[in-house]
Amino acid sequence: MNVLVISPAVAGSRAGNRATALRYRKFLLDAGHDCRIEQAFESCAGSVEWPVDCTIVLHAIRGRYAIAEARRRGIPLVVVLTGTDYYKSQFTQPAEFETALESADVLVCLHDLGYRSVPERFHSKLVVVKQSTAFEEEISPSRPGESDSGLTSLIASSSMPIAVIGHLREEKDPFRAALAAKLLPPESGIQILHAGGAHSSQWATRAREEMSLTPRYHWLGELSRGDTEQLLRQAALMIISSVMEGGANIVSEACALGCPVLASNIDGNMGLLGSDYPGLFEVGDEQALMVQLLRCETDPTYLTRLTTICQGLATDFTPQQEASELLDSVARACLASK
């Protein structure tokens, strides 16, 4: 089949939607299908040389025009729901959100609790496709240690380096770890190493201000794929403090690399780690996060427990598992549209 993947992220972007589109293309090509990634349906749809047999749209709201066009043409349609869809757009643009759900033959959610944010009448369309680690980049990735971020020396200088990996934007609550670090006792060896690009000059200014106020906090900017992997491999643990997530790829990558996680107790995190995962903290609560950090630093048994759980979850995030779930979703969409 010819499968068109619609992603709002441009080629070369490090945005999560682009990484997901690249993985999907790899899975589809490996299964014998042809696949193209576009930002808009009209870029290749309707071509005599390349007729579209199925469309996968990443992001219900930002992809709503592609969704409408695929539906108009009667093309089987898979819609992948993102965190912004779940926790923001369905409230700010309810009519458009419901139209996307109605139009889809299959709805993909990226974690086990996605159904809690989707009206019950659409549950029969829902499938879970958990994200695995990235396969490829459209720009040349550097090897670990090749960037100018000073990452290697920062890791080496800390007795307990803590990774935060996420762009500086509101949904990520990006400075919660920095605020928690301010509450740590002076004798703590924890250093917060934050990798992520700023979505505006205001966010960058805030990051620099946090660094000046909190010597334990280091904003590294956007790292290469190689340096990000190095950080996850060598960090004592990773923090994800988001207020909304559709099922963050960085959680699966941390688990795959054996890095334990401290996570805000939102559905997008609990749907990957488990509702009873012991490393959860109340969203937006730096005091609770500080308590978790201090426990990890002072109680090796607790940190080992988190590590063991995350390593055990790694089997949920393999490329083979994601590929199987994606291909099943495409097959279901094709059957449903007949």
mmCIF file of C-alpha atoms in Angstrom:
data_model
loop_
_atom_site.group_PDB
_atom_site.id
_atom_site.type_symbol
_atom_site.label_atom_id
_atom_site.label_comp_id
_atom_site.label_asym_id
_atom_site.label_seq_id
_atom_site.Cartn_x
_atom_site.Cartn_y
_atom_site.Cartn_z
ATOM 1 C CA MET A 1 0.000 0.000 0.000
ATOM 2 C CA ASN A 2 0.887 3.666 -0.305
ATOM 3 C CA VAL A 3 0.596 5.178 3.173
ATOM 4 C CA LEU A 4 0.663 8.946 3.636
ATOM 5 C CA VAL A 5 1.782 10.204 7.058
ATOM 6 C CA ILE A 6 0.759 13.774 7.870
ATOM 7 C CA SER A 7 2.938 15.456 10.510
ATOM 8 C CA PRO A 8 2.814 19.143 11.479
ATOM 9 C CA ALA A 9 6.581 19.175 12.095
ATOM 10 C CA VAL A 10 8.878 20.157 9.236
ATOM 11 C CA ALA A 11 11.649 17.955 7.889
ATOM 12 C CA GLY A 12 14.746 18.214 10.079
ATOM 13 C CA SER A 13 12.743 19.186 13.161
ATOM 14 C CA ARG A 14 13.487 17.480 16.474
ATOM 15 C CA ALA A 15 9.833 17.731 17.472
ATOM 16 C CA GLY A 16 8.267 14.567 18.812
ATOM 17 C CA ASN A 17 5.731 14.379 15.978
ATOM 18 C CA ARG A 18 8.531 14.325 13.404
ATOM 19 C CA ALA A 19 10.382 11.551 15.236
ATOM 20 C CA THR A 20 7.153 9.550 15.377
ATOM 21 C CA ALA A 21 6.551 10.072 11.653
ATOM 22 C CA LEU A 22 10.063 8.839 10.859
ATOM 23 C CA ARG A 23 9.602 5.717 12.950
ATOM 24 C CA TYR A 24 6.249 5.013 11.319
ATOM 25 C CA ARG A 25 7.788 5.363 7.872
ATOM 26 C CA LYS A 26 10.523 2.882 8.824
ATOM 27 C CA PHE A 27 7.987 0.347 10.103
ATOM 28 C CA LEU A 28 5.838 0.665 6.987
ATOM 29 C CA LEU A 29 8.763 0.392 4.590
ATOM 30 C CA ASP A 30 10.084 -2.663 6.437
ATOM 31 C CA ALA A 31 6.647 -4.272 6.097
ATOM 32 C CA GLY A 32 6.718 -3.817 2.320
ATOM 33 C CA HIS A 33 4.550 -0.707 2.046
ATOM 34 C CA ASP A 34 5.537 2.626 0.520
ATOM 35 C CA CYS A 35 5.305 5.683 2.733
ATOM 36 C CA ARG A 36 5.673 9.418 2.411
ATOM 37 C CA ILE A 37 5.706 12.077 5.130
ATOM 38 C CA GLU A 38 4.060 15.405 4.335
ATOM 39 C CA GLN A 39 2.742 18.410 6.232
ATOM 40 C CA ALA A 40 -0.379 18.650 4.091
ATOM 41 C CA PHE A 41 -2.564 16.114 2.308
ATOM 42 C CA GLU A 42 -2.459 18.032 -0.964
ATOM 43 C CA SER A 43 1.331 17.665 -1.249
ATOM 44 C CA CYS A 44 1.000 14.242 -2.866
ATOM 45 C CA ALA A 45 -2.594 13.055 -2.569
ATOM 46 C CA GLY A 46 -4.436 12.431 -5.785
ATOM 47 C CA SER A 47 -1.273 11.689 -7.731
ATOM 48 C CA VAL A 48 -1.821 9.166 -10.497
ATOM 49 C CA GLU A 49 1.696 7.862 -9.913
ATOM 50 C CA TRP A 50 1.236 7.529 -6.145
ATOM 51 C CA PRO A 51 -2.424 7.049 -5.107
ATOM 52 C CA VAL A 52 -2.923 7.143 -1.346
ATOM 53 C CA ASP A 53 -4.306 3.907 0.125
ATOM 54 C CA CYS A 54 -4.252 4.928 3.799
ATOM 55 C CA THR A 55 -3.551 8.131 5.716
ATOM 56 C CA ILE A 56 -2.052 8.474 9.189
ATOM 57 C CA VAL A 57 -2.500 11.928 10.717
ATOM 58 C CA LEU A 58 -0.414 12.931 13.730
ATOM 59 C CA HIS A 59 -2.385 15.457 15.806
ATOM 60 C CA ALA A 60 -6.165 15.637 15.523
ATOM 61 C CA ILE A 61 -6.458 19.425 15.583
ATOM 62 C CA ARG A 62 -3.401 20.524 13.641
ATOM 63 C CA GLY A 63 -4.142 17.786 11.124
ATOM 64 C CA ARG A 64 -7.840 18.571 10.815
ATOM 65 C CA TYR A 65 -7.649 19.728 7.174
ATOM 66 C CA ALA A 66 -5.870 16.529 6.153
ATOM 67 C CA ILE A 67 -8.445 14.541 8.135
ATOM 68 C CA ALA A 68 -11.281 16.274 6.299
ATOM 69 C CA GLU A 69 -9.662 15.682 2.913
ATOM 70 C CA ALA A 70 -8.968 12.000 3.580
ATOM 71 C CA ARG A 71 -12.559 11.538 4.716
ATOM 72 C CA ARG A 72 -13.888 13.378 1.664
ATOM 73 C CA ARG A 73 -11.914 11.045 -0.601
ATOM 74 C CA GLY A 74 -12.970 7.926 1.316
ATOM 75 C CA ILE A 75 -9.364 6.993 2.191
ATOM 76 C CA PRO A 76 -8.842 4.807 5.297
ATOM 77 C CA LEU A 77 -7.806 7.089 8.139
ATOM 78 C CA VAL A 78 -5.759 6.612 11.304
ATOM 79 C CA VAL A 79 -5.654 9.614 13.672
ATOM 80 C CA VAL A 80 -2.913 9.696 16.314
ATOM 81 C CA LEU A 81 -3.947 11.666 19.406
ATOM 82 C CA THR A 82 -1.350 13.875 21.086
ATOM 83 C CA GLY A 83 -1.207 15.376 24.560
ATOM 84 C CA THR A 84 -2.356 18.725 23.201
ATOM 85 C CA ASP A 85 -5.371 17.004 21.663
ATOM 86 C CA TYR A 86 -6.307 15.296 24.930
ATOM 87 C CA TYR A 87 -5.781 18.026 27.445
ATOM 88 C CA LYS A 88 -6.102 21.294 25.587
ATOM 89 C CA SER A 89 -7.633 21.276 22.108
ATOM 90 C CA GLN A 90 -10.675 19.192 22.963
ATOM 91 C CA PHE A 91 -11.664 21.966 25.387
ATOM 92 C CA THR A 92 -10.587 24.992 23.322
ATOM 93 C CA GLN A 93 -11.787 23.558 19.969
ATOM 94 C CA PRO A 94 -14.376 20.937 20.952
ATOM 95 C CA ALA A 95 -16.235 20.860 17.634
ATOM 96 C CA GLU A 96 -13.056 20.298 15.604
ATOM 97 C CA PHE A 97 -11.859 17.643 18.059
ATOM 98 C CA GLU A 98 -15.116 15.710 17.889
ATOM 99 C CA THR A 99 -15.152 15.929 14.092
ATOM 100 C CA ALA A 100 -11.668 14.392 14.000
ATOM 101 C CA LEU A 101 -12.760 11.537 16.254
ATOM 102 C CA GLU A 102 -15.878 10.946 14.175
ATOM 103 C CA SER A 103 -13.883 10.964 10.938
ATOM 104 C CA ALA A 104 -11.191 8.482 12.005
ATOM 105 C CA ASP A 105 -11.479 4.794 11.254
ATOM 106 C CA VAL A 106 -8.925 4.133 14.007
ATOM 107 C CA LEU A 107 -7.804 6.378 16.883
ATOM 108 C CA VAL A 108 -4.306 5.787 18.207
ATOM 109 C CA CYS A 109 -3.411 6.730 21.755
ATOM 110 C CA LEU A 110 0.174 6.468 22.965
ATOM 111 C CA HIS A 111 -0.424 5.193 26.495
ATOM 112 C CA ASP A 112 -2.754 2.890 28.393
ATOM 113 C CA LEU A 113 -4.897 5.609 30.006
ATOM 114 C CA GLY A 114 -5.723 7.532 26.843
ATOM 115 C CA TYR A 115 -9.291 6.238 26.903
ATOM 116 C CA ARG A 116 -9.999 8.357 29.993
ATOM 117 C CA SER A 117 -9.787 11.522 27.890
ATOM 118 C CA VAL A 118 -11.853 10.268 24.947
ATOM 119 C CA PRO A 119 -15.685 10.115 24.979
ATOM 120 C CA GLU A 120 -16.890 6.555 25.554
ATOM 121 C CA ARG A 121 -18.695 6.347 22.226
ATOM 122 C CA PHE A 122 -15.294 6.414 20.482
ATOM 123 C CA HIS A 123 -13.638 3.739 22.626
ATOM 124 C CA SER A 124 -14.288 1.026 20.037
ATOM 125 C CA LYS A 125 -11.969 2.899 17.658
ATOM 126 C CA LEU A 126 -9.119 3.228 20.174
ATOM 127 C CA VAL A 127 -5.883 1.269 19.975
ATOM 128 C CA VAL A 128 -2.709 1.769 22.005
ATOM 129 C CA VAL A 129 0.587 2.165 20.133
ATOM 130 C CA LYS A 130 3.362 2.874 22.622
ATOM 131 C CA GLN A 131 6.377 4.672 21.242
ATOM 132 C CA SER A 132 9.782 3.052 20.969
ATOM 133 C CA THR A 133 13.175 4.678 20.582
ATOM 134 C CA ALA A 134 13.993 6.742 17.507
ATOM 135 C CA PHE A 135 15.449 5.040 14.434
ATOM 136 C CA GLU A 136 16.869 7.831 12.374
ATOM 137 C CA GLU A 137 17.477 11.534 12.079
ATOM 138 C CA GLU A 138 17.237 13.779 9.042
ATOM 139 C CA ILE A 139 20.282 15.709 10.182
ATOM 140 C CA SER A 140 23.614 14.150 11.004
ATOM 141 C CA PRO A 141 23.661 13.150 14.672
ATOM 142 C CA SER A 142 26.851 13.790 16.591
ATOM 143 C CA ARG A 143 28.426 11.081 18.644
ATOM 144 C CA PRO A 144 28.306 11.376 22.449
ATOM 145 C CA GLY A 145 30.529 14.156 23.687
ATOM 146 C CA GLU A 146 30.901 15.983 20.356
ATOM 147 C CA SER A 147 28.727 18.997 21.176
ATOM 148 C CA ASP A 148 29.812 22.253 22.818
ATOM 149 C CA SER A 149 27.395 21.809 25.691
ATOM 150 C CA GLY A 150 30.087 20.763 28.180
ATOM 151 C CA LEU A 151 27.953 17.734 28.893
ATOM 152 C CA THR A 152 30.763 15.294 29.687
ATOM 153 C CA SER A 153 32.384 17.587 32.250
ATOM 154 C CA LEU A 154 29.056 18.459 33.855
ATOM 155 C CA ILE A 155 28.181 14.789 34.295
ATOM 156 C CA ALA A 156 31.625 14.010 35.661
ATOM 157 C CA SER A 157 31.502 16.878 38.151
ATOM 158 C CA SER A 158 28.293 15.692 39.821
ATOM 159 C CA SER A 159 27.930 12.842 42.275
ATOM 160 C CA MET A 160 24.287 12.557 41.174
ATOM 161 C CA PRO A 161 23.485 14.055 37.749
ATOM 162 C CA ILE A 162 19.744 14.272 37.078
ATOM 163 C CA ALA A 163 18.431 14.566 33.509
ATOM 164 C CA VAL A 164 15.511 16.738 32.429
ATOM 165 C CA ILE A 165 14.814 16.326 28.713
ATOM 166 C CA GLY A 166 12.108 18.484 27.239
ATOM 167 C CA HIS A 167 11.671 21.720 25.366
ATOM 168 C CA LEU A 168 10.987 24.892 27.294
ATOM 169 C CA ARG A 169 7.247 25.405 26.869
ATOM 170 C CA GLU A 170 4.258 25.623 29.137
ATOM 171 C CA GLU A 171 3.033 22.033 28.759
ATOM 172 C CA LYS A 172 6.344 20.663 30.016
ATOM 173 C CA ASP A 173 6.397 22.713 33.252
ATOM 174 C CA PRO A 174 10.104 22.936 32.439
ATOM 175 C CA PHE A 175 11.457 24.592 35.588
ATOM 176 C CA ARG A 176 9.817 22.375 38.190
ATOM 177 C CA ALA A 177 13.079 20.482 38.670
ATOM 178 C CA ALA A 178 14.992 23.749 39.082
ATOM 179 C CA LEU A 179 12.510 24.869 41.743
ATOM 180 C CA ALA A 180 12.833 21.528 43.516
ATOM 181 C CA ALA A 181 16.623 21.804 43.414
ATOM 182 C CA LYS A 182 16.448 25.059 45.377
ATOM 183 C CA LEU A 183 14.850 23.142 48.258
ATOM 184 C CA LEU A 184 17.579 20.505 48.530
ATOM 185 C CA PRO A 185 19.914 20.609 51.542
ATOM 186 C CA PRO A 186 23.371 22.127 50.941
ATOM 187 C CA GLU A 187 25.120 18.767 51.286
ATOM 188 C CA SER A 188 23.196 17.209 48.392
ATOM 189 C CA GLY A 189 25.277 16.270 45.358
ATOM 190 C CA ILE A 190 22.363 16.540 42.925
ATOM 191 C CA GLN A 191 22.840 18.580 39.742
ATOM 192 C CA ILE A 192 19.984 19.144 37.293
ATOM 193 C CA LEU A 193 21.046 18.899 33.634
ATOM 194 C CA HIS A 194 18.242 20.178 31.398
ATOM 195 C CA ALA A 195 18.365 19.455 27.662
ATOM 196 C CA GLY A 196 15.772 21.180 25.504
ATOM 197 C CA GLY A 197 15.303 24.084 23.152
ATOM 198 C CA ALA A 198 13.513 27.268 24.179
ATOM 199 C CA HIS A 199 10.293 27.934 22.263
ATOM 200 C CA SER A 200 10.757 31.684 22.664
ATOM 201 C CA SER A 201 13.312 34.240 23.821
ATOM 202 C CA GLN A 202 11.278 34.660 27.005
ATOM 203 C CA TRP A 203 11.732 30.985 27.879
ATOM 204 C CA ALA A 204 15.466 31.252 27.210
ATOM 205 C CA THR A 205 15.723 34.308 29.445
ATOM 206 C CA ARG A 206 13.873 32.470 32.216
ATOM 207 C CA ALA A 207 16.246 29.512 31.895
ATOM 208 C CA ARG A 208 19.279 31.747 32.249
ATOM 209 C CA GLU A 209 17.695 33.422 35.273
ATOM 210 C CA GLU A 210 17.097 30.025 36.890
ATOM 211 C CA MET A 211 20.740 29.102 36.323
ATOM 212 C CA SER A 212 21.902 32.313 38.006
ATOM 213 C CA LEU A 213 19.604 31.684 40.978
ATOM 214 C CA THR A 214 20.180 27.947 41.287
ATOM 215 C CA PRO A 215 23.781 26.708 40.931
ATOM 216 C CA ARG A 216 22.461 23.131 40.796
ATOM 217 C CA TYR A 217 20.501 23.833 37.612
ATOM 218 C CA HIS A 218 22.161 23.777 34.178
ATOM 219 C CA TRP A 219 20.255 24.504 30.989
ATOM 220 C CA LEU A 220 22.090 22.829 28.100
ATOM 221 C CA GLY A 221 19.881 23.944 25.246
ATOM 222 C CA GLU A 222 18.885 21.512 22.505
ATOM 223 C CA LEU A 223 21.285 18.573 22.342
ATOM 224 C CA SER A 224 22.075 16.231 19.501
ATOM 225 C CA ARG A 225 20.662 12.731 19.490
ATOM 226 C CA GLY A 226 24.045 11.370 20.566
ATOM 227 C CA ASP A 227 24.438 13.740 23.496
ATOM 228 C CA THR A 228 20.861 13.147 24.640
ATOM 229 C CA GLU A 229 21.537 9.426 24.698
ATOM 230 C CA GLN A 230 24.750 9.997 26.628
ATOM 231 C CA LEU A 231 22.888 12.057 29.199
ATOM 232 C CA LEU A 232 20.253 9.354 29.695
ATOM 233 C CA ARG A 233 22.863 6.606 29.946
ATOM 234 C CA GLN A 234 24.934 8.418 32.557
ATOM 235 C CA ALA A 235 22.279 10.236 34.589
ATOM 236 C CA ALA A 236 21.238 8.771 37.921
ATOM 237 C CA LEU A 237 17.614 9.307 36.879
ATOM 238 C CA MET A 238 15.372 11.413 34.648
ATOM 239 C CA ILE A 239 12.580 13.830 35.611
ATOM 240 C CA ILE A 240 9.506 14.444 33.468
ATOM 241 C CA SER A 241 7.362 17.116 35.117
ATOM 242 C CA SER A 242 4.836 17.805 32.341
ATOM 243 C CA VAL A 243 1.333 19.033 33.028
ATOM 244 C CA MET A 244 0.095 17.355 29.830
ATOM 245 C CA GLU A 245 1.489 14.535 27.703
ATOM 246 C CA GLY A 246 0.089 12.160 25.121
ATOM 247 C CA GLY A 247 2.693 9.549 26.061
ATOM 248 C CA ALA A 248 6.171 11.059 25.920
ATOM 249 C CA ASN A 249 8.755 9.253 23.796
ATOM 250 C CA ILE A 250 11.476 10.262 26.251
ATOM 251 C CA VAL A 251 9.931 7.994 28.911
ATOM 252 C CA SER A 252 10.230 4.958 26.649
ATOM 253 C CA GLU A 253 13.785 5.957 25.728
ATOM 254 C CA ALA A 254 14.765 6.298 29.388
ATOM 255 C CA CYS A 255 13.339 2.868 30.185
ATOM 256 C CA ALA A 256 15.077 1.333 27.171
ATOM 257 C CA LEU A 257 18.417 2.747 28.364
ATOM 258 C CA GLY A 258 17.865 1.615 31.954
ATOM 259 C CA CYS A 259 17.453 5.132 33.367
ATOM 260 C CA PRO A 260 14.895 5.354 36.210
ATOM 261 C CA VAL A 261 12.233 8.050 36.015
ATOM 262 C CA LEU A 262 10.527 10.482 38.372
ATOM 263 C CA ALA A 263 7.276 11.626 36.773
ATOM 264 C CA SER A 264 4.344 13.954 37.401
ATOM 265 C CA ASN A 265 1.172 12.007 38.109
ATOM 266 C CA ILE A 266 -0.680 12.784 34.889
ATOM 267 C CA ASP A 267 -2.379 10.157 32.718
ATOM 268 C CA GLY A 268 0.242 10.502 29.978
ATOM 269 C CA ASN A 269 2.971 9.414 32.395
ATOM 270 C CA MET A 270 0.998 6.918 34.452
ATOM 271 C CA GLY A 271 -0.254 5.292 31.257
ATOM 272 C CA LEU A 272 3.356 4.375 30.463
ATOM 273 C CA LEU A 273 4.830 3.759 33.907
ATOM 274 C CA GLY A 274 1.751 2.450 35.728
ATOM 275 C CA SER A 275 -0.715 4.156 38.051
ATOM 276 C CA ASP A 276 1.034 2.559 41.044
ATOM 277 C CA TYR A 277 4.563 3.462 39.941
ATOM 278 C CA PRO A 278 6.385 4.614 43.101
ATOM 279 C CA GLY A 279 8.323 7.417 41.395
ATOM 280 C CA LEU A 280 5.323 9.670 40.817
ATOM 281 C CA PHE A 281 4.877 13.158 42.301
ATOM 282 C CA GLU A 282 1.980 15.604 42.293
ATOM 283 C CA VAL A 283 2.015 17.742 39.165
ATOM 284 C CA GLY A 284 3.323 21.251 39.824
ATOM 285 C CA ASP A 285 4.593 20.355 43.317
ATOM 286 C CA GLU A 286 8.313 21.070 43.671
ATOM 287 C CA GLN A 287 8.247 20.114 47.350
ATOM 288 C CA ALA A 288 7.013 16.621 46.477
ATOM 289 C CA LEU A 289 9.609 16.355 43.717
ATOM 290 C CA MET A 290 12.358 17.443 46.111
ATOM 291 C CA VAL A 291 11.314 14.703 48.556
ATOM 292 C CA GLN A 292 11.518 12.137 45.756
ATOM 293 C CA LEU A 293 14.941 13.418 44.669
ATOM 294 C CA LEU A 294 16.305 13.323 48.201
ATOM 295 C CA ARG A 295 14.966 9.809 48.730
ATOM 296 C CA CYS A 296 16.664 8.635 45.536
ATOM 297 C CA GLU A 297 19.934 10.205 46.662
ATOM 298 C CA THR A 298 19.898 8.854 50.217
ATOM 299 C CA ASP A 299 18.159 5.490 49.782
ATOM 300 C CA PRO A 300 19.994 3.260 47.267
ATOM 301 C CA THR A 301 17.360 0.552 47.713
ATOM 302 C CA TYR A 302 14.628 2.918 46.529
ATOM 303 C CA LEU A 303 16.615 4.049 43.492
ATOM 304 C CA THR A 304 17.349 0.416 42.634
ATOM 305 C CA ARG A 305 13.632 -0.343 42.863
ATOM 306 C CA LEU A 306 12.779 2.421 40.385
ATOM 307 C CA THR A 307 15.562 1.253 38.074
ATOM 308 C CA THR A 308 14.343 -2.332 38.147
ATOM 309 C CA ILE A 309 10.767 -1.303 37.354
ATOM 310 C CA CYS A 310 11.818 0.912 34.437
ATOM 311 C CA GLN A 311 14.104 -1.752 33.025
ATOM 312 C CA GLY A 312 11.220 -4.217 33.237
ATOM 313 C CA LEU A 313 8.976 -1.821 31.308
ATOM 314 C CA ALA A 314 11.468 -1.616 28.443
ATOM 315 C CA THR A 315 9.816 -4.583 26.728
ATOM 316 C CA ASP A 316 6.683 -2.425 26.263
ATOM 317 C CA PHE A 317 8.673 0.042 24.165
ATOM 318 C CA THR A 318 10.535 -2.094 21.633
ATOM 319 C CA PRO A 319 10.480 -1.190 17.927
ATOM 320 C CA GLN A 320 9.045 -4.621 17.193
ATOM 321 C CA GLN A 321 6.109 -4.009 19.524
ATOM 322 C CA GLU A 322 5.412 -0.527 18.155
ATOM 323 C CA ALA A 323 5.667 -1.765 14.568
ATOM 324 C CA SER A 324 3.206 -4.592 15.231
ATOM 325 C CA GLU A 325 0.705 -2.237 16.872
ATOM 326 C CA LEU A 326 1.016 0.358 14.084
ATOM 327 C CA LEU A 327 0.579 -2.177 11.270
ATOM 328 C CA ASP A 328 -2.447 -3.604 13.061
ATOM 329 C CA SER A 329 -3.936 -0.093 13.273
ATOM 330 C CA VAL A 330 -3.473 0.430 9.524
ATOM 331 C CA ALA A 331 -5.081 -2.949 8.763
ATOM 332 C CA ARG A 332 -8.009 -2.131 11.051
ATOM 333 C CA ALA A 333 -8.541 1.226 9.369
ATOM 334 C CA CYS A 334 -8.597 -0.373 5.934
ATOM 335 C CA LEU A 335 -11.153 -2.955 7.076
ATOM 336 C CA ALA A 336 -13.303 -0.365 8.851
ATOM 337 C CA SER A 337 -13.518 1.898 5.807
ATOM 338 C CA LYS A 338 -14.845 -0.820 3.491
#
